């Protein structure tokens, strides 16, 4: 990390910490919360898709599992929401290992892997619709009980700080991963799996680790969502909408970069908000918007926004990642 | 050190390797030669776990490794390079080599140190921060070698690391391979460049249509009529006189 990057990072962090003091509007704080939540989950996707090169279309499987695990246990057994974080991470991670085991064991790659993840999320959506303990299609309402111990805040600022914590933690995890053996091995798998195997990399175990970490982090995203909105249903939890949004954040931001998902989340949600203001709240509009955006990004900016920033910070054209 | 006992591998009806047996003694340089399509690469793939033999047994330091997964074989100390180079194109030279170095060093700093050391040994010291995709053919061959060396192997399987290089580059690789052997690593190499085989190999196996048809020292091999026939076709040996060694390749 250079001086300049360190200073810029520190400045952004101070601004982020002070944001709730300056921004009194619930709407804009809510907007920032969404950005931070999806930055964290985009980073989770990035670990599997960007670093390890395994594209998932079904991260809702992890998001929903985390959300339902904490909600069901909170409602049924009074599980404390803060402990629910660990439960959601464990549930999302376990779902990751399960899906990973079943797909990587049989050597599924590329679009086959993407489709199988999508299928898993869809199966879970249908199960959540029919099962009793999930509240079926009606969904689950979490009881209102304001108090920090119960992770319910009177205003949005409290949620903002939790979401900021998640985003920072996810950046830290990716930063650590980039400088670790697992990170080096995942990059090798992404670039050339046979060559990785020849050099002693247990590709199956590494991919499992990646999807386990990714699933756990995304499960935590579901945990936050459930306790923030105090409501989930099968469509929100396991629907393709959340899967697409998560992967778009990562792709728009820049695959395999530490800051990409945060940039991607800012850009995606700012553009989404703008589009909605300009064109009104037509149903399905956001999906069309996402589709167009994805095509444009992949065609014109395959490095994502992080690639742009990198070129701008380092005009000499170094190869280090942002 | 390495013992291949009657290994057979068929693709469809074709026996790429047919009951081939050979030994590689510790500390030497052994060459495997033979015409195109003889099954050399397939034999290396069997030794390194990339293809499971239909039949036969492979022993490494007395223990059977037949059918083990490639990463487990690599952990035991056998590493292969690829005839068609397989760089991690999106990574730098340093990052490429670090992947191999991490096999023996979990920590980042140790692995980076090891990678730099290996890069210098194979002459890539100046190119550490280049993207692997920007290397020349000679550079890529060296990278292939460096990554393999970084795993700290006991036995190095080199599949035509000199193909496509000019004479000066070949001399340089020959020097590097000698240096590797001197450091205690046993080398088993497939090579079409006879000048290199002649100057490096203590012992040579000749593979033709999946079968080992000859073995011996370089000078013994050069005098064998069936070897010349395998390379130049039926009847060639009879038409040739004593200068056979120069005619091969
Ligand atoms: N995966 C595969 N599937 C089908 N056939 C294969 C496969 N790999 C090799 N073969 C066939 O097996 C035979 C031996 O191939 P191999 O690559 O081992 O030869 P080689 O001695 O390395 O040749 P070269 O000198 O050209 O590299 C060839 O006829 C080849 O077409
Ligand atoms: Mg070959």
PDB file of N, CA and C in Angstrom, chain A residues 43-127:
ATOM      1  N   UNK A  43     -18.374  -8.503  -2.059  1.00  0.00           N
ATOM      2  CA  UNK A  43     -17.041  -8.994  -1.730  1.00  0.00           C
ATOM      3  C   UNK A  43     -17.067 -10.497  -1.484  1.00  0.00           C
ATOM      4  N   UNK A  44     -18.118 -10.962  -0.835  1.00  0.00           N
ATOM      5  CA  UNK A  44     -18.263 -12.399  -0.611  1.00  0.00           C
ATOM      6  C   UNK A  44     -18.301 -13.125  -1.963  1.00  0.00           C
ATOM      7  N   UNK A  45     -19.069 -12.580  -2.875  1.00  0.00           N
ATOM      8  CA  UNK A  45     -19.171 -13.185  -4.217  1.00  0.00           C
ATOM      9  C   UNK A  45     -17.816 -13.137  -4.908  1.00  0.00           C
ATOM     10  N   UNK A  46     -17.129 -12.011  -4.714  1.00  0.00           N
ATOM     11  CA  UNK A  46     -15.841 -11.773  -5.350  1.00  0.00           C
ATOM     12  C   UNK A  46     -14.797 -12.813  -4.935  1.00  0.00           C
ATOM     13  N   UNK A  47     -14.879 -13.269  -3.695  1.00  0.00           N
ATOM     14  CA  UNK A  47     -13.901 -14.259  -3.235  1.00  0.00           C
ATOM     15  C   UNK A  47     -14.052 -15.544  -4.040  1.00  0.00           C
ATOM     16  N   UNK A  48     -15.274 -15.927  -4.300  1.00  0.00           N
ATOM     17  CA  UNK A  48     -15.504 -17.131  -5.096  1.00  0.00           C
ATOM     18  C   UNK A  48     -15.400 -16.848  -6.601  1.00  0.00           C
ATOM     19  N   UNK A  49     -16.027 -15.766  -7.043  1.00  0.00           N
ATOM     20  CA  UNK A  49     -16.085 -15.493  -8.486  1.00  0.00           C
ATOM     21  C   UNK A  49     -14.851 -14.764  -9.004  1.00  0.00           C
ATOM     22  N   UNK A  50     -14.389 -13.772  -8.253  1.00  0.00           N
ATOM     23  CA  UNK A  50     -13.274 -12.949  -8.712  1.00  0.00           C
ATOM     24  C   UNK A  50     -11.929 -13.605  -8.454  1.00  0.00           C
ATOM     25  N   UNK A  51     -11.710 -14.062  -7.231  1.00  0.00           N
ATOM     26  CA  UNK A  51     -10.410 -14.638  -6.913  1.00  0.00           C
ATOM     27  C   UNK A  51     -10.296 -16.074  -7.413  1.00  0.00           C
ATOM     28  N   UNK A  52     -11.332 -16.872  -7.152  1.00  0.00           N
ATOM     29  CA  UNK A  52     -11.238 -18.288  -7.513  1.00  0.00           C
ATOM     30  C   UNK A  52     -11.783 -18.575  -8.913  1.00  0.00           C
ATOM     31  N   UNK A  53     -12.462 -17.591  -9.523  1.00  0.00           N
ATOM     32  CA  UNK A  53     -12.941 -17.753 -10.881  1.00  0.00           C
ATOM     33  C   UNK A  53     -14.153 -18.666 -11.034  1.00  0.00           C
ATOM     34  N   UNK A  54     -14.903 -18.895  -9.953  1.00  0.00           N
ATOM     35  CA  UNK A  54     -16.090 -19.750 -10.022  1.00  0.00           C
ATOM     36  C   UNK A  54     -17.326 -18.862  -9.908  1.00  0.00           C
ATOM     37  N   UNK A  55     -17.977 -18.608 -11.045  1.00  0.00           N
ATOM     38  CA  UNK A  55     -19.110 -17.686 -11.072  1.00  0.00           C
ATOM     39  C   UNK A  55     -20.365 -18.343 -10.542  1.00  0.00           C
ATOM     40  N   UNK A  56     -20.973 -17.699  -9.554  1.00  0.00           N
ATOM     41  CA  UNK A  56     -22.217 -18.214  -8.998  1.00  0.00           C
ATOM     42  C   UNK A  56     -23.370 -17.311  -9.402  1.00  0.00           C
ATOM     43  N   UNK A  57     -24.482 -17.925  -9.798  1.00  0.00           N
ATOM     44  CA  UNK A  57     -25.707 -17.175 -10.068  1.00  0.00           C
ATOM     45  C   UNK A  57     -26.688 -17.351  -8.922  1.00  0.00           C
ATOM     46  N   UNK A  58     -26.248 -18.015  -7.865  1.00  0.00           N
ATOM     47  CA  UNK A  58     -27.204 -18.385  -6.820  1.00  0.00           C
ATOM     48  C   UNK A  58     -26.773 -18.013  -5.425  1.00  0.00           C
ATOM     49  N   UNK A  59     -26.150 -16.844  -5.265  1.00  0.00           N
ATOM     50  CA  UNK A  59     -25.741 -16.478  -3.909  1.00  0.00           C
ATOM     51  C   UNK A  59     -26.917 -16.251  -2.971  1.00  0.00           C
ATOM     52  N   UNK A  60     -28.113 -16.142  -3.535  1.00  0.00           N
ATOM     53  CA  UNK A  60     -29.301 -16.079  -2.680  1.00  0.00           C
ATOM     54  C   UNK A  60     -29.389 -17.313  -1.785  1.00  0.00           C
ATOM     55  N   UNK A  61     -28.846 -18.427  -2.236  1.00  0.00           N
ATOM     56  CA  UNK A  61     -28.877 -19.645  -1.417  1.00  0.00           C
ATOM     57  C   UNK A  61     -28.211 -19.394  -0.063  1.00  0.00           C
ATOM     58  N   UNK A  62     -27.162 -18.595  -0.058  1.00  0.00           N
ATOM     59  CA  UNK A  62     -26.443 -18.323   1.192  1.00  0.00           C
ATOM     60  C   UNK A  62     -27.101 -17.178   1.963  1.00  0.00           C
ATOM     61  N   UNK A  63     -27.486 -16.161   1.209  1.00  0.00           N
ATOM     62  CA  UNK A  63     -28.161 -15.001   1.806  1.00  0.00           C
ATOM     63  C   UNK A  63     -29.425 -15.457   2.532  1.00  0.00           C
ATOM     64  N   UNK A  64     -30.249 -16.218   1.820  1.00  0.00           N
ATOM     65  CA  UNK A  64     -31.517 -16.661   2.385  1.00  0.00           C
ATOM     66  C   UNK A  64     -31.324 -17.598   3.554  1.00  0.00           C
ATOM     67  N   UNK A  65     -30.332 -18.475   3.457  1.00  0.00           N
ATOM     68  CA  UNK A  65     -30.102 -19.426   4.536  1.00  0.00           C
ATOM     69  C   UNK A  65     -29.660 -18.699   5.804  1.00  0.00           C
ATOM     70  N   UNK A  66     -28.805 -17.702   5.651  1.00  0.00           N
ATOM     71  CA  UNK A  66     -28.403 -16.900   6.807  1.00  0.00           C
ATOM     72  C   UNK A  66     -29.591 -16.161   7.398  1.00  0.00           C
ATOM     73  N   UNK A  67     -30.405 -15.581   6.520  1.00  0.00           N
ATOM     74  CA  UNK A  67     -31.556 -14.801   6.976  1.00  0.00           C
ATOM     75  C   UNK A  67     -32.567 -15.687   7.703  1.00  0.00           C
ATOM     76  N   UNK A  68     -32.879 -16.829   7.117  1.00  0.00           N
ATOM     77  CA  UNK A  68     -33.857 -17.719   7.758  1.00  0.00           C
ATOM     78  C   UNK A  68     -33.302 -18.332   9.039  1.00  0.00           C
ATOM     79  N   UNK A  69     -32.016 -18.701   9.038  1.00  0.00           N
ATOM     80  CA  UNK A  69     -31.455 -19.352  10.228  1.00  0.00           C
ATOM     81  C   UNK A  69     -31.584 -18.434  11.438  1.00  0.00           C
ATOM     82  N   UNK A  70     -31.179 -17.179  11.285  1.00  0.00           N
ATOM     83  CA  UNK A  70     -31.229 -16.275  12.435  1.00  0.00           C
ATOM     84  C   UNK A  70     -32.675 -15.923  12.785  1.00  0.00           C
ATOM     85  N   UNK A  71     -33.525 -15.758  11.775  1.00  0.00           N
ATOM     86  CA  UNK A  71     -34.914 -15.357  12.041  1.00  0.00           C
ATOM     87  C   UNK A  71     -35.699 -16.462  12.729  1.00  0.00           C
ATOM     88  N   UNK A  72     -35.596 -17.663  12.174  1.00  0.00           N
ATOM     89  CA  UNK A  72     -36.362 -18.775  12.735  1.00  0.00           C
ATOM     90  C   UNK A  72     -35.949 -19.016  14.184  1.00  0.00           C
ATOM     91  N   UNK A  73     -34.637 -19.022  14.431  1.00  0.00           N
ATOM     92  CA  UNK A  73     -34.178 -19.289  15.790  1.00  0.00           C
ATOM     93  C   UNK A  73     -34.504 -18.132  16.731  1.00  0.00           C
ATOM     94  N   UNK A  74     -34.509 -16.943  16.198  1.00  0.00           N
ATOM     95  CA  UNK A  74     -34.871 -15.777  17.017  1.00  0.00           C
ATOM     96  C   UNK A  74     -36.338 -15.857  17.425  1.00  0.00           C
ATOM     97  N   UNK A  75     -37.189 -16.194  16.476  1.00  0.00           N
ATOM     98  CA  UNK A  75     -38.628 -16.247  16.750  1.00  0.00           C
ATOM     99  C   UNK A  75     -38.975 -17.443  17.633  1.00  0.00           C
ATOM    100  N   UNK A  76     -38.398 -18.603  17.289  1.00  0.00           N
ATOM    101  CA  UNK A  76     -38.794 -19.830  17.981  1.00  0.00           C
ATOM    102  C   UNK A  76     -38.124 -19.950  19.350  1.00  0.00           C
ATOM    103  N   UNK A  77     -36.848 -19.630  19.430  1.00  0.00           N
ATOM    104  CA  UNK A  77     -36.107 -19.887  20.671  1.00  0.00           C
ATOM    105  C   UNK A  77     -35.590 -18.621  21.319  1.00  0.00           C
ATOM    106  N   UNK A  78     -35.904 -17.486  20.732  1.00  0.00           N
ATOM    107  CA  UNK A  78     -35.426 -16.232  21.301  1.00  0.00           C
ATOM    108  C   UNK A  78     -33.928 -16.043  21.170  1.00  0.00           C
ATOM    109  N   UNK A  79     -33.332 -16.623  20.156  1.00  0.00           N
ATOM    110  CA  UNK A  79     -31.891 -16.450  19.939  1.00  0.00           C
ATOM    111  C   UNK A  79     -31.543 -14.968  19.831  1.00  0.00           C
ATOM    112  N   UNK A  80     -30.545 -14.565  20.586  1.00  0.00           N
ATOM    113  CA  UNK A  80     -30.125 -13.167  20.526  1.00  0.00           C
ATOM    114  C   UNK A  80     -29.602 -12.837  19.129  1.00  0.00           C
ATOM    115  N   UNK A  81     -30.029 -11.703  18.567  1.00  0.00           N
ATOM    116  CA  UNK A  81     -29.604 -11.353  17.197  1.00  0.00           C
ATOM    117  C   UNK A  81     -28.097 -11.270  17.035  1.00  0.00           C
ATOM    118  N   UNK A  82     -27.386 -10.803  18.052  1.00  0.00           N
ATOM    119  CA  UNK A  82     -25.928 -10.706  17.904  1.00  0.00           C
ATOM    120  C   UNK A  82     -25.321 -12.097  17.794  1.00  0.00           C
ATOM    121  N   UNK A  83     -25.869 -13.049  18.555  1.00  0.00           N
ATOM    122  CA  UNK A  83     -25.406 -14.433  18.390  1.00  0.00           C
ATOM    123  C   UNK A  83     -25.875 -14.983  17.051  1.00  0.00           C
ATOM    124  N   UNK A  84     -27.010 -14.442  16.603  1.00  0.00           N
ATOM    125  CA  UNK A  84     -27.540 -14.858  15.308  1.00  0.00           C
ATOM    126  C   UNK A  84     -26.536 -14.639  14.185  1.00  0.00           C
ATOM    127  N   UNK A  85     -25.674 -13.644  14.352  1.00  0.00           N
ATOM    128  CA  UNK A  85     -24.636 -13.387  13.349  1.00  0.00           C
ATOM    129  C   UNK A  85     -23.789 -14.637  13.146  1.00  0.00           C
ATOM    130  N   UNK A  86     -23.375 -15.248  14.265  1.00  0.00           N
ATOM    131  CA  UNK A  86     -22.542 -16.445  14.159  1.00  0.00           C
ATOM    132  C   UNK A  86     -23.332 -17.597  13.549  1.00  0.00           C
ATOM    133  N   UNK A  87     -24.596 -17.697  13.967  1.00  0.00           N
ATOM    134  CA  UNK A  87     -25.431 -18.773  13.438  1.00  0.00           C
ATOM    135  C   UNK A  87     -25.606 -18.610  11.922  1.00  0.00           C
ATOM    136  N   UNK A  88     -25.849 -17.368  11.492  1.00  0.00           N
ATOM    137  CA  UNK A  88     -26.045 -17.119  10.064  1.00  0.00           C
ATOM    138  C   UNK A  88     -24.770 -17.414   9.282  1.00  0.00           C
ATOM    139  N   UNK A  89     -23.627 -17.036   9.853  1.00  0.00           N
ATOM    140  CA  UNK A  89     -22.358 -17.324   9.174  1.00  0.00           C
ATOM    141  C   UNK A  89     -22.173 -18.837   9.048  1.00  0.00           C
ATOM    142  N   UNK A  90     -22.457 -19.545  10.126  1.00  0.00           N
ATOM    143  CA  UNK A  90     -22.303 -21.000  10.093  1.00  0.00           C
ATOM    144  C   UNK A  90     -23.276 -21.624   9.095  1.00  0.00           C
ATOM    145  N   UNK A  91     -24.520 -21.128   9.083  1.00  0.00           N
ATOM    146  CA  UNK A  91     -25.528 -21.692   8.177  1.00  0.00           C
ATOM    147  C   UNK A  91     -25.160 -21.407   6.720  1.00  0.00           C
ATOM    148  N   UNK A  92     -24.785 -20.158   6.434  1.00  0.00           N
ATOM    149  CA  UNK A  92     -24.393 -19.813   5.067  1.00  0.00           C
ATOM    150  C   UNK A  92     -23.163 -20.590   4.632  1.00  0.00           C
ATOM    151  N   UNK A  93     -22.193 -20.703   5.557  1.00  0.00           N
ATOM    152  CA  UNK A  93     -20.972 -21.442   5.241  1.00  0.00           C
ATOM    153  C   UNK A  93     -21.248 -22.904   4.978  1.00  0.00           C
ATOM    154  N   UNK A  94     -22.122 -23.487   5.787  1.00  0.00           N
ATOM    155  CA  UNK A  94     -22.459 -24.898   5.596  1.00  0.00           C
ATOM    156  C   UNK A  94     -23.154 -25.110   4.254  1.00  0.00           C
ATOM    157  N   UNK A  95     -24.062 -24.198   3.933  1.00  0.00           N
ATOM    158  CA  UNK A  95     -24.731 -24.299   2.630  1.00  0.00           C
ATOM    159  C   UNK A  95     -23.695 -24.189   1.505  1.00  0.00           C
ATOM    160  N   UNK A  96     -22.721 -23.306   1.694  1.00  0.00           N
ATOM    161  CA  UNK A  96     -21.647 -23.169   0.703  1.00  0.00           C
ATOM    162  C   UNK A  96     -20.881 -24.472   0.541  1.00  0.00           C
ATOM    163  N   UNK A  97     -20.520 -25.074   1.655  1.00  0.00           N
ATOM    164  CA  UNK A  97     -19.753 -26.318   1.590  1.00  0.00           C
ATOM    165  C   UNK A  97     -20.573 -27.417   0.911  1.00  0.00           C
ATOM    166  N   UNK A  98     -21.873 -27.441   1.229  1.00  0.00           N
ATOM    167  CA  UNK A  98     -22.741 -28.473   0.655  1.00  0.00           C
ATOM    168  C   UNK A  98     -22.829 -28.316  -0.873  1.00  0.00           C
ATOM    169  N   UNK A  99     -23.157 -27.105  -1.319  1.00  0.00           N
ATOM    170  CA  UNK A  99     -23.274 -26.868  -2.760  1.00  0.00           C
ATOM    171  C   UNK A  99     -21.915 -27.066  -3.428  1.00  0.00           C
ATOM    172  N   UNK A 100     -20.873 -26.585  -2.763  1.00  0.00           N
ATOM    173  CA  UNK A 100     -19.523 -26.737  -3.310  1.00  0.00           C
ATOM    174  C   UNK A 100     -19.133 -28.195  -3.432  1.00  0.00           C
ATOM    175  N   UNK A 101     -19.417 -28.952  -2.388  1.00  0.00           N
ATOM    176  CA  UNK A 101     -19.059 -30.363  -2.422  1.00  0.00           C
ATOM    177  C   UNK A 101     -19.745 -31.041  -3.603  1.00  0.00           C
ATOM    178  N   UNK A 102     -21.054 -30.804  -3.717  1.00  0.00           N
ATOM    179  CA  UNK A 102     -21.810 -31.492  -4.767  1.00  0.00           C
ATOM    180  C   UNK A 102     -21.378 -31.061  -6.161  1.00  0.00           C
ATOM    181  N   UNK A 103     -21.029 -29.787  -6.345  1.00  0.00           N
ATOM    182  CA  UNK A 103     -20.664 -29.367  -7.706  1.00  0.00           C
ATOM    183  C   UNK A 103     -19.189 -29.599  -8.021  1.00  0.00           C
ATOM    184  N   UNK A 104     -18.304 -29.309  -7.095  1.00  0.00           N
ATOM    185  CA  UNK A 104     -16.878 -29.442  -7.407  1.00  0.00           C
ATOM    186  C   UNK A 104     -16.437 -30.904  -7.429  1.00  0.00           C
ATOM    187  N   UNK A 105     -17.103 -31.732  -6.590  1.00  0.00           N
ATOM    188  CA  UNK A 105     -16.791 -33.157  -6.595  1.00  0.00           C
ATOM    189  C   UNK A 105     -16.938 -33.723  -8.000  1.00  0.00           C
ATOM    190  N   UNK A 106     -17.964 -33.240  -8.697  1.00  0.00           N
ATOM    191  CA  UNK A 106     -18.224 -33.773 -10.027  1.00  0.00           C
ATOM    192  C   UNK A 106     -17.651 -32.875 -11.115  1.00  0.00           C
ATOM    193  N   UNK A 107     -16.722 -32.022 -10.706  1.00  0.00           N
ATOM    194  CA  UNK A 107     -15.955 -31.249 -11.685  1.00  0.00           C
ATOM    195  C   UNK A 107     -16.752 -30.209 -12.448  1.00  0.00           C
ATOM    196  N   UNK A 108     -17.849 -29.729 -11.881  1.00  0.00           N
ATOM    197  CA  UNK A 108     -18.615 -28.711 -12.606  1.00  0.00           C
ATOM    198  C   UNK A 108     -17.862 -27.393 -12.615  1.00  0.00           C
ATOM    199  N   UNK A 109     -17.781 -26.790 -13.796  1.00  0.00           N
ATOM    200  CA  UNK A 109     -17.091 -25.505 -13.936  1.00  0.00           C
ATOM    201  C   UNK A 109     -17.913 -24.589 -14.804  1.00  0.00           C
ATOM    202  N   UNK A 110     -17.477 -23.342 -14.866  1.00  0.00           N
ATOM    203  CA  UNK A 110     -18.053 -22.371 -15.798  1.00  0.00           C
ATOM    204  C   UNK A 110     -19.556 -22.275 -15.694  1.00  0.00           C
ATOM    205  N   UNK A 111     -20.219 -22.325 -16.845  1.00  0.00           N
ATOM    206  CA  UNK A 111     -21.661 -22.111 -16.836  1.00  0.00           C
ATOM    207  C   UNK A 111     -22.407 -23.240 -16.140  1.00  0.00           C
ATOM    208  N   UNK A 112     -21.817 -24.452 -16.115  1.00  0.00           N
ATOM    209  CA  UNK A 112     -22.489 -25.546 -15.404  1.00  0.00           C
ATOM    210  C   UNK A 112     -22.547 -25.237 -13.912  1.00  0.00           C
ATOM    211  N   UNK A 113     -21.441 -24.728 -13.401  1.00  0.00           N
ATOM    212  CA  UNK A 113     -21.420 -24.373 -11.987  1.00  0.00           C
ATOM    213  C   UNK A 113     -22.407 -23.248 -11.713  1.00  0.00           C
ATOM    214  N   UNK A 114     -22.428 -22.247 -12.585  1.00  0.00           N
ATOM    215  CA  UNK A 114     -23.341 -21.114 -12.405  1.00  0.00           C
ATOM    216  C   UNK A 114     -24.788 -21.603 -12.369  1.00  0.00           C
ATOM    217  N   UNK A 115     -25.116 -22.509 -13.288  1.00  0.00           N
ATOM    218  CA  UNK A 115     -26.495 -23.005 -13.352  1.00  0.00           C
ATOM    219  C   UNK A 115     -26.856 -23.834 -12.131  1.00  0.00           C
ATOM    220  N   UNK A 116     -25.911 -24.619 -11.641  1.00  0.00           N
ATOM    221  CA  UNK A 116     -26.235 -25.466 -10.495  1.00  0.00           C
ATOM    222  C   UNK A 116     -26.481 -24.607  -9.254  1.00  0.00           C
ATOM    223  N   UNK A 117     -25.727 -23.516  -9.112  1.00  0.00           N
ATOM    224  CA  UNK A 117     -25.970 -22.639  -7.969  1.00  0.00           C
ATOM    225  C   UNK A 117     -27.349 -21.985  -8.084  1.00  0.00           C
ATOM    226  N   UNK A 118     -27.692 -21.588  -9.299  1.00  0.00           N
ATOM    227  CA  UNK A 118     -29.013 -21.005  -9.527  1.00  0.00           C
ATOM    228  C   UNK A 118     -30.104 -22.008  -9.157  1.00  0.00           C
ATOM    229  N   UNK A 119     -29.884 -23.264  -9.577  1.00  0.00           N
ATOM    230  CA  UNK A 119     -30.868 -24.308  -9.290  1.00  0.00           C
ATOM    231  C   UNK A 119     -31.022 -24.522  -7.791  1.00  0.00           C
ATOM    232  N   UNK A 120     -29.904 -24.514  -7.071  1.00  0.00           N
ATOM    233  CA  UNK A 120     -29.978 -24.696  -5.619  1.00  0.00           C
ATOM    234  C   UNK A 120     -30.797 -23.588  -4.965  1.00  0.00           C
ATOM    235  N   UNK A 121     -30.541 -22.354  -5.383  1.00  0.00           N
ATOM    236  CA  UNK A 121     -31.280 -21.233  -4.805  1.00  0.00           C
ATOM    237  C   UNK A 121     -32.773 -21.375  -5.095  1.00  0.00           C
ATOM    238  N   UNK A 122     -33.098 -21.814  -6.301  1.00  0.00           N
ATOM    239  CA  UNK A 122     -34.508 -21.974  -6.663  1.00  0.00           C
ATOM    240  C   UNK A 122     -35.175 -23.074  -5.849  1.00  0.00           C
ATOM    241  N   UNK A 123     -34.463 -24.179  -5.664  1.00  0.00           N
ATOM    242  CA  UNK A 123     -35.013 -25.267  -4.854  1.00  0.00           C
ATOM    243  C   UNK A 123     -35.272 -24.766  -3.434  1.00  0.00           C
ATOM    244  N   UNK A 124     -34.325 -24.014  -2.898  1.00  0.00           N
ATOM    245  CA  UNK A 124     -34.492 -23.491  -1.543  1.00  0.00           C
ATOM    246  C   UNK A 124     -35.675 -22.529  -1.472  1.00  0.00           C
ATOM    247  N   UNK A 125     -35.859 -21.752  -2.534  1.00  0.00           N
ATOM    248  CA  UNK A 125     -36.990 -20.821  -2.557  1.00  0.00           C
ATOM    249  C   UNK A 125     -38.311 -21.581  -2.490  1.00  0.00           C
ATOM    250  N   UNK A 126     -38.374 -22.661  -3.271  1.00  0.00           N
ATOM    251  CA  UNK A 126     -39.605 -23.459  -3.282  1.00  0.00           C
ATOM    252  C   UNK A 126     -39.823 -24.129  -1.929  1.00  0.00           C
ATOM    253  N   UNK A 127     -38.726 -24.647  -1.345  1.00  0.00           N
ATOM    254  CA  UNK A 127     -38.835 -25.271  -0.032  1.00  0.00           C
ATOM    255  C   UNK A 127     -39.320 -24.259   1.007  1.00  0.00           C
TER     256      UNK A 127
END
